[in-house]
Coordinates of C-alpha atoms in Angstrom, one line a residue:
D1 CA -20.4 -18.3 4.2
V2 CA -18.4 -18.6 1.0
Q3 CA -16.5 -21.7 0.0
Y4 CA -12.8 -21.0 0.6
G5 CA -13.7 -17.5 1.9
W6 CA -10.9 -17.8 4.4
L7 CA -8.4 -18.4 1.6
I8 CA -9.6 -15.4 -0.4
R9 CA -9.5 -13.2 2.7
N10 CA -5.9 -14.4 3.5
L11 CA -4.7 -13.9 0.0
H12 CA -6.2 -10.4 -0.1
A13 CA -4.6 -9.4 3.3
N14 CA -1.2 -10.9 2.4
G15 CA -1.3 -9.5 -1.1
A16 CA -1.8 -6.0 0.3
S17 CA 1.1 -6.5 2.7
M18 CA 3.3 -7.7 -0.2
F19 CA 2.3 -4.7 -2.2
F20 CA 3.5 -2.4 0.5
I21 CA 6.7 -4.3 0.9
C22 CA 7.3 -4.0 -2.9
I23 CA 6.6 -0.2 -2.6
Y24 CA 9.1 0.2 0.2
L25 CA 11.7 -1.8 -1.7
H26 CA 11.2 0.4 -4.7
I27 CA 11.6 3.5 -2.6
G28 CA 14.8 2.1 -1.1
R29 CA 16.2 1.3 -4.5
G30 CA 15.4 4.9 -5.6
L31 CA 17.3 6.2 -2.6
Y32 CA 20.2 3.9 -3.2
Y33 CA 20.6 4.9 -6.9
G34 CA 19.9 8.6 -6.3
S35 CA 16.7 8.7 -8.2
Y36 CA 15.5 11.5 -5.9
L37 CA 17.6 13.9 -7.9
Y38 CA 14.9 13.8 -10.6
K39 CA 12.6 16.1 -8.6
E40 CA 9.4 15.8 -10.7
T41 CA 9.5 12.1 -11.0
W42 CA 10.3 11.6 -7.3
N43 CA 7.5 14.0 -6.2
I44 CA 5.0 12.1 -8.3
G45 CA 6.2 8.9 -6.6
V46 CA 5.7 10.5 -3.2
I47 CA 2.2 11.7 -4.1
L48 CA 1.3 8.2 -5.3
L49 CA 2.7 6.7 -2.1
L50 CA 0.5 9.0 -0.1
L51 CA -2.6 8.1 -2.2
V52 CA -1.9 4.4 -1.8
M53 CA -1.5 4.9 2.0
A54 CA -4.8 6.8 2.1
T55 CA -6.6 4.1 0.1
A56 CA -5.2 1.4 2.4
F57 CA -6.5 3.4 5.4
V58 CA -9.9 3.8 3.9
G59 CA -10.0 0.1 3.1
Y60 CA -9.0 -0.7 6.7
V61 CA -11.8 1.3 8.3
L62 CA -14.3 0.3 5.6
P63 CA -16.1 -2.5 7.7
W64 CA -17.4 0.3 10.0
G65 CA -16.0 -1.3 13.1
Q66 CA -15.1 0.5 16.3
M67 CA -12.0 2.1 14.6
S68 CA -14.2 3.8 12.0
F69 CA -15.5 6.3 14.6

């Protein structure tokens, strides 16, 4: 066991959740202000969102638990 490992694990989990909340707020702001009209910039943002979601999924199944199969 690591000293304060529970704290590090909780900070990591809550930090990841806060990161996604910030992403969704950023998307909402873009929708509100009409930023989707700039197609190229908006499409890059959508691609980045999909990459972040894929990375989060890989990190979720990384421990090779039952969900990994």
